[in-house]
PDB file of C-alpha atoms in Angstrom:
ATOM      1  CA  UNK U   1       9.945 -13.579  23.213  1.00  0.00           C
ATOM      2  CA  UNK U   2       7.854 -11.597  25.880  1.00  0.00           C
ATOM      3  CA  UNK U   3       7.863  -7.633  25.006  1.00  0.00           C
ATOM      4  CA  UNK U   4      10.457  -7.372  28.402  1.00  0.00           C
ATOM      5  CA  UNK U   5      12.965  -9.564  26.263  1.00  0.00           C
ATOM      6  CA  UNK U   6      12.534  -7.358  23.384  1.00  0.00           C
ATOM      7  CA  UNK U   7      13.026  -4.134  25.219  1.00  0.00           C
ATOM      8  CA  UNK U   8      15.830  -5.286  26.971  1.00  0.00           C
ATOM      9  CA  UNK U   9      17.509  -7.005  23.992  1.00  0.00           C
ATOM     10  CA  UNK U  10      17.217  -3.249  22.268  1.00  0.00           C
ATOM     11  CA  UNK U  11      19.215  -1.559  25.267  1.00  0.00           C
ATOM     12  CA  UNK U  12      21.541  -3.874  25.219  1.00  0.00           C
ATOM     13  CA  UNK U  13      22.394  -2.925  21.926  1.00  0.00           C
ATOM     14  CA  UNK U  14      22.225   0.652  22.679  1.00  0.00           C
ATOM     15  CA  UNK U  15      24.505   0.325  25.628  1.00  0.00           C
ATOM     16  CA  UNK U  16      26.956  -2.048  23.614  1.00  0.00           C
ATOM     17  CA  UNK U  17      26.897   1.304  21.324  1.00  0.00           C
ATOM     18  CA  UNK U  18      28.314   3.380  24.293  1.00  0.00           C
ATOM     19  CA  UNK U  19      30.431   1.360  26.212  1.00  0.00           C
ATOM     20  CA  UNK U  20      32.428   0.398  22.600  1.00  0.00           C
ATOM     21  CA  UNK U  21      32.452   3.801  21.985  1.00  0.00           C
ATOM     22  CA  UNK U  22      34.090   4.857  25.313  1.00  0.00           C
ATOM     23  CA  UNK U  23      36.400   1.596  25.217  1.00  0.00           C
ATOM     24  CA  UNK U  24      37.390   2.001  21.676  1.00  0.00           C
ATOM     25  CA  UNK U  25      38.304   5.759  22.674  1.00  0.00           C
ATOM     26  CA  UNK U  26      40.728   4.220  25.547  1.00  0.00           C
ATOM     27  CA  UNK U  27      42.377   1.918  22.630  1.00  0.00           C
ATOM     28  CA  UNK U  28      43.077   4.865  20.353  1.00  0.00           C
ATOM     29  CA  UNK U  29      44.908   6.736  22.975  1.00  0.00           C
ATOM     30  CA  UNK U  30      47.001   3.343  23.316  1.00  0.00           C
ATOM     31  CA  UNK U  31      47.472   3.239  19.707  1.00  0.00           C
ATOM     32  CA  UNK U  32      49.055   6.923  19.226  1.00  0.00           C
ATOM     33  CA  UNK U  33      52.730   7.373  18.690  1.00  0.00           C
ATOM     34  CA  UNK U  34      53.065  10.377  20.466  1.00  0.00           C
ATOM     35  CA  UNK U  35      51.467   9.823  23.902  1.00  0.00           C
ATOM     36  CA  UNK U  36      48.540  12.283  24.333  1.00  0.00           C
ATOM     37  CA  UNK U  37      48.034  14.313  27.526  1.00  0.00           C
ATOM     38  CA  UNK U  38      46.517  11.902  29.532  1.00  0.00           C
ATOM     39  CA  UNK U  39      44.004  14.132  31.942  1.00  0.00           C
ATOM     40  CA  UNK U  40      42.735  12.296  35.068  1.00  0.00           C
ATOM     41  CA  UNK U  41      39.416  13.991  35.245  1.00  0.00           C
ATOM     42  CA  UNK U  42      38.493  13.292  31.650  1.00  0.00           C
ATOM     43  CA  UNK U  43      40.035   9.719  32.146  1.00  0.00           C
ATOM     44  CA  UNK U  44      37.305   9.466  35.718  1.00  0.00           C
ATOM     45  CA  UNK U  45      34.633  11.036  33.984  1.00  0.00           C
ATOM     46  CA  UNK U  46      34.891   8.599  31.231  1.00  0.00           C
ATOM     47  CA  UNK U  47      34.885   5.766  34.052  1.00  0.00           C
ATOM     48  CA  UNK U  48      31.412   7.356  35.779  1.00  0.00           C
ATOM     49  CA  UNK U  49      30.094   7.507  32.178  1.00  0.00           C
ATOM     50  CA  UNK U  50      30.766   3.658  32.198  1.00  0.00           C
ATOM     51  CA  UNK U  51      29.544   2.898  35.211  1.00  0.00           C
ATOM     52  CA  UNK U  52      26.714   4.390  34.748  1.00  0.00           C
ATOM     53  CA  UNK U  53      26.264   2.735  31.836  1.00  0.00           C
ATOM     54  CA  UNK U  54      26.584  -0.593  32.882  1.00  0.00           C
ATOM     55  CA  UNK U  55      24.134   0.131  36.044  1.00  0.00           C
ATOM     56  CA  UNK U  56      21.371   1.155  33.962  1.00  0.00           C
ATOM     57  CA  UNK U  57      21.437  -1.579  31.957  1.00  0.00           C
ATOM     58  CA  UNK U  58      21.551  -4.011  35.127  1.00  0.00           C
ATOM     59  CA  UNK U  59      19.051  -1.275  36.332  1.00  0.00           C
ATOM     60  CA  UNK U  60      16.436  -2.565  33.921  1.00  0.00           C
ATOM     61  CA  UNK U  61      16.236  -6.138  35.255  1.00  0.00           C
ATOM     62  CA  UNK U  62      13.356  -4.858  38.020  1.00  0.00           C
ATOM     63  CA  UNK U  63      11.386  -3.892  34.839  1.00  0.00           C
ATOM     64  CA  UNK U  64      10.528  -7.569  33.513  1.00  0.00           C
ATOM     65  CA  UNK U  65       7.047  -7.965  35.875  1.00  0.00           C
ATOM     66  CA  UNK U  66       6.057  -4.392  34.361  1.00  0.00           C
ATOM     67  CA  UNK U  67       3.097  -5.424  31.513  1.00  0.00           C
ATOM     68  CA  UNK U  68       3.602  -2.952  28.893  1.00  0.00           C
ATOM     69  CA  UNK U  69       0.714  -1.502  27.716  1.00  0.00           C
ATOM     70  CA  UNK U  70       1.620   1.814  26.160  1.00  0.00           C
ATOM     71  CA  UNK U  71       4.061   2.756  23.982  1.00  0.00           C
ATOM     72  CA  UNK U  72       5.401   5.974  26.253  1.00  0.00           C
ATOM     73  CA  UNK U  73       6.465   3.156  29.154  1.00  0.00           C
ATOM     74  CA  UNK U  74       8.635   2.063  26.258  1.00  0.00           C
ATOM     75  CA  UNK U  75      10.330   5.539  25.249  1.00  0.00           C
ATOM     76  CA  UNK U  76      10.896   5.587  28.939  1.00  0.00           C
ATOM     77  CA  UNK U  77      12.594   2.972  29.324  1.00  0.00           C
ATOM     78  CA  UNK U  78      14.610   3.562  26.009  1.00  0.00           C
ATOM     79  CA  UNK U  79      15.634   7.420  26.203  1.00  0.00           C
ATOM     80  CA  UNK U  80      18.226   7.432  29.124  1.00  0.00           C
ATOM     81  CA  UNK U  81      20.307   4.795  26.902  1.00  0.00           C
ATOM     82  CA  UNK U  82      20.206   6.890  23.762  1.00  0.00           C
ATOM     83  CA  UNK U  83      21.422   9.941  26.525  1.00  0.00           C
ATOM     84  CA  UNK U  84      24.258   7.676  27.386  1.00  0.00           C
ATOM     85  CA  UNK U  85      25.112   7.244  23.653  1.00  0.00           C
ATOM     86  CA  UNK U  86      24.820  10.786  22.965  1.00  0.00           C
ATOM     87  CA  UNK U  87      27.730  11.232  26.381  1.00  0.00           C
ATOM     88  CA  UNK U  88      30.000   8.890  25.169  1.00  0.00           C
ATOM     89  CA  UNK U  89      30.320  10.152  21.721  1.00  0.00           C
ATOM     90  CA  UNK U  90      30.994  13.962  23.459  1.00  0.00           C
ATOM     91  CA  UNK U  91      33.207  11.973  25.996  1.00  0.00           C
ATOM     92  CA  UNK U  92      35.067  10.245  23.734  1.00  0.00           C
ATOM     93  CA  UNK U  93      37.937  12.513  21.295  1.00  0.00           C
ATOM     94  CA  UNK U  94      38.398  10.724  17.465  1.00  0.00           C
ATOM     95  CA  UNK U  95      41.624   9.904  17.781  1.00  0.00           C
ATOM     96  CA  UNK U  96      44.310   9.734  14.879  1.00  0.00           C
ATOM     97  CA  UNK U  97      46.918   7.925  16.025  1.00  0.00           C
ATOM     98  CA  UNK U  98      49.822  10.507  14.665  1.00  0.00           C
ATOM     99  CA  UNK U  99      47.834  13.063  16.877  1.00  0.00           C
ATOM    100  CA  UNK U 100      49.481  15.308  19.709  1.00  0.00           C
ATOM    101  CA  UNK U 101      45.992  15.717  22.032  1.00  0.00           C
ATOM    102  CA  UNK U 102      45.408  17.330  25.415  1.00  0.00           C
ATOM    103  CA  UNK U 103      42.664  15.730  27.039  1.00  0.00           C
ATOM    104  CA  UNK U 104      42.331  18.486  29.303  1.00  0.00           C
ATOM    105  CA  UNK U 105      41.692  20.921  26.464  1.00  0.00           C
ATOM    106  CA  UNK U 106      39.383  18.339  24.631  1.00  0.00           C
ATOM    107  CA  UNK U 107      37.018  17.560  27.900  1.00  0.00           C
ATOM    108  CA  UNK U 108      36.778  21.185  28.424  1.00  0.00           C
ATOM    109  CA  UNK U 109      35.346  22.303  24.874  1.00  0.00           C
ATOM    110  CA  UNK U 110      32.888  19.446  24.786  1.00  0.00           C
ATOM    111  CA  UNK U 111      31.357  19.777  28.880  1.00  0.00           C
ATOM    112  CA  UNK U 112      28.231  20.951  27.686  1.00  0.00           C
ATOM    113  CA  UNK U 113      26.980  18.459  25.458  1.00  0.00           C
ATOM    114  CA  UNK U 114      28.725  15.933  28.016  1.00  0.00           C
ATOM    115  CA  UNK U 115      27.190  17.213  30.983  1.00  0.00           C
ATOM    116  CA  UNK U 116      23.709  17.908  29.586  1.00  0.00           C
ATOM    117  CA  UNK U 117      23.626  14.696  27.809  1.00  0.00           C
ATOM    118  CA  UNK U 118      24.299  13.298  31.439  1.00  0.00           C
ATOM    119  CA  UNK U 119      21.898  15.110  33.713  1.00  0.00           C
ATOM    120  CA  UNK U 120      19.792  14.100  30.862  1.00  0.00           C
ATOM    121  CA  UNK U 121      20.213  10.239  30.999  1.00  0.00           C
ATOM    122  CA  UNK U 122      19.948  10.753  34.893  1.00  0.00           C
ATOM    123  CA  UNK U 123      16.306  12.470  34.898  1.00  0.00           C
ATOM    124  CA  UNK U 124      15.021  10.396  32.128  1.00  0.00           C
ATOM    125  CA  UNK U 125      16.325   7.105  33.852  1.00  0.00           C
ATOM    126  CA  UNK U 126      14.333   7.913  37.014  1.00  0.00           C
ATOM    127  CA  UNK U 127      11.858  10.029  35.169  1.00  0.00           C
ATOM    128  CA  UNK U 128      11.042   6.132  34.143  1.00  0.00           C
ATOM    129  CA  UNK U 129      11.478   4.973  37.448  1.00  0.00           C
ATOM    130  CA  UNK U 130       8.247   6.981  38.333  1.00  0.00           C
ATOM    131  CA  UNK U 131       6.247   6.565  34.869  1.00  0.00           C
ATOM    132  CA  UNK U 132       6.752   3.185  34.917  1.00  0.00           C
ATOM    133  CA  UNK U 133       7.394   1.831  38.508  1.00  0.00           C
ATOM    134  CA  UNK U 134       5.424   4.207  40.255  1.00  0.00           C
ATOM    135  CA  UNK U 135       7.979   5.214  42.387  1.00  0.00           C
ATOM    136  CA  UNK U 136       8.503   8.223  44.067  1.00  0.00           C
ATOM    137  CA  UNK U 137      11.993  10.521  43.819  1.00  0.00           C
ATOM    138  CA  UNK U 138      14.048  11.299  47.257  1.00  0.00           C
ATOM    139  CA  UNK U 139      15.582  14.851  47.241  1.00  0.00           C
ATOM    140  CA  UNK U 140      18.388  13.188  46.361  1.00  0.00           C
ATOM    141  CA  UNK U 141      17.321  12.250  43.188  1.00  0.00           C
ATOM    142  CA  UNK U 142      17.011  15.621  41.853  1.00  0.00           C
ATOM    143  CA  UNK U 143      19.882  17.174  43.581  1.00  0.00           C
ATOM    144  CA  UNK U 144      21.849  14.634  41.199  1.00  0.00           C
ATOM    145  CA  UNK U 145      20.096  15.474  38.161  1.00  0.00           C
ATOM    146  CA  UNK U 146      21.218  19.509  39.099  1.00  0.00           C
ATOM    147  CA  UNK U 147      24.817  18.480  40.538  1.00  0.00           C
ATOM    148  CA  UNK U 148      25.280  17.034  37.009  1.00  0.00           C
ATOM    149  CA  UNK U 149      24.401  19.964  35.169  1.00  0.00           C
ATOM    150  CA  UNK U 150      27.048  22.876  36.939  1.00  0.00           C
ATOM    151  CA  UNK U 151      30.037  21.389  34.571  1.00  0.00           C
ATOM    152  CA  UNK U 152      28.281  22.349  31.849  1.00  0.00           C
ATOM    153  CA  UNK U 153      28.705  25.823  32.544  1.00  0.00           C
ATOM    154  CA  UNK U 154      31.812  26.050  34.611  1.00  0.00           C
ATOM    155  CA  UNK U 155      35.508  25.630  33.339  1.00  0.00           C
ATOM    156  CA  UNK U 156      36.688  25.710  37.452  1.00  0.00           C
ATOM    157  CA  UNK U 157      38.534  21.804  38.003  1.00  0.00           C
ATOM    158  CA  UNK U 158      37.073  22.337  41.645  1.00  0.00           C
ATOM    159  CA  UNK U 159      33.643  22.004  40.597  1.00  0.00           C
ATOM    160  CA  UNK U 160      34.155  19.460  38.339  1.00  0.00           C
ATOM    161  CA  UNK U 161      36.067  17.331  40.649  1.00  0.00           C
ATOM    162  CA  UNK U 162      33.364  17.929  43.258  1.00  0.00           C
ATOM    163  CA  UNK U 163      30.917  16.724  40.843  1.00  0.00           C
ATOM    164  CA  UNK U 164      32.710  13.956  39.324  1.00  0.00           C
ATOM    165  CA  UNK U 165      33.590  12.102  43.259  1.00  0.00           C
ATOM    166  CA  UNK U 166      29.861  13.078  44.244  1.00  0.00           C
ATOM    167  CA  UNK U 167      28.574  10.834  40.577  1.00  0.00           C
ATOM    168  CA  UNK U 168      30.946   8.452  41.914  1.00  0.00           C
ATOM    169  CA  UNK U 169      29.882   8.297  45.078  1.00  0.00           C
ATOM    170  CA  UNK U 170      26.121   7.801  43.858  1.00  0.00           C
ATOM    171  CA  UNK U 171      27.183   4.772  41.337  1.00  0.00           C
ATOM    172  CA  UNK U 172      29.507   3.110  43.768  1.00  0.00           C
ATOM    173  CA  UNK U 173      27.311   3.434  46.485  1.00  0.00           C
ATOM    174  CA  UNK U 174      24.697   1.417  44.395  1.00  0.00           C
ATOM    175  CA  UNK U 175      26.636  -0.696  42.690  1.00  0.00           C
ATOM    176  CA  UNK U 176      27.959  -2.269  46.302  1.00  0.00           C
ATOM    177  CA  UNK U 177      24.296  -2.074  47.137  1.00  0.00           C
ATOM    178  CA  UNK U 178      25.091   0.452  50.073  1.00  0.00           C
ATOM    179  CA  UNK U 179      21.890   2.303  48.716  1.00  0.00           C
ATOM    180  CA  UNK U 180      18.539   0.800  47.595  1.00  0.00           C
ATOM    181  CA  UNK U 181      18.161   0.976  43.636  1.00  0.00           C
ATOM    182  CA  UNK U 182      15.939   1.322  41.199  1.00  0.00           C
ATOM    183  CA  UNK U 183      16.516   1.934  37.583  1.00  0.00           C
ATOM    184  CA  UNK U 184      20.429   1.251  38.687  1.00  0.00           C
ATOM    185  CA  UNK U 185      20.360   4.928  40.095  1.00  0.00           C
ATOM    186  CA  UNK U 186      19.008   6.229  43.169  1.00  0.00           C
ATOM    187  CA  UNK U 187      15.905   6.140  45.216  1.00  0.00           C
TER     188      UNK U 187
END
């Protein structure tokens, strides 16, 4: 097994850790008696958290000609998908199925850790992009990493809206390879 098989082997793991998270969240809400206040911008967020997910770990693939020498190109490549752990747990309510929960009120009281967590996966994702692959960050790249962060602090549906279809944008646009990626983010 070469060290890239190893690495990539461990974030698959760690990624299996969000995504079941997130999807097993989606189940409980199936499972309650009492149907829970179903809120379409915690429902999207969830989605971007997915997607995001899923494009990192795909993200990783341009990785396996890299010859890893030091340990640090490892935590590198590692840290984003403990971020996107750390997001889906905030992300995702514990749900008892004879609950009555507003999802609304729920994504609200947890944005910080959510939205932290999540500007945090983004920097340290292309943070590795540049520590590892040597390349170089558009504008763009850091305007995401900021974007990310104003939810955090703001309870206004505008701004998180704004936020959420601009993340969307960003992960779409890569994922139908509209944009040139990297690390399964941005350039």
């Amino acid at each position: 097994m070469t060290l890239f098989e190893f690495l990539m082997a461990l974030a698959s793991v760690v990624i299996a850790i969000a995504l079941t998270e997130i999807f097993a969240g989606w189940g409980r809400l199936l499972r309650t008696h009492i149907v829970p206040h179903i809120d379409w911008l915690h429902l999207g967020w969830t989605l971007v958290v997915v997607l995001y997910a899923i494009q990192y770990w795909v993200g990783i693939w341009p990785y396996r000609e890299v010859d890893f020498i030091y340990i640090y190109q490892v935590w590198f490549l590692i840290f984003p998908t403990l971020f996107i752990v750390l997001v889906s747990y905030a992300i995702t309510p514990d749900i008892d199925p004879d609950m009555n929960l507003d999802l609304r009120d729920y994504y609200m009281s947890r944005r910080a850790p959510i939205f932290i967590g999540l500007a945090a996966f983004l920097a340290t994702a292309q943070i590795a992009d540049v520590i590892i692959l040597g390349i170089n960050l558009s504008w763009i790249s850091f305007a995401l990493v900021i974007i990310s962060l104003l939810p955090a602090f703001t309870q206004r549906i505008s701004i998180h809206t704004a936020v959420m279809i601009f993340n969307l944008y960003i992960v779409l646009s890569n994922g139908f390879g509209l944009t040139p990626a990297t690390n399964g983010l941005i350039n």
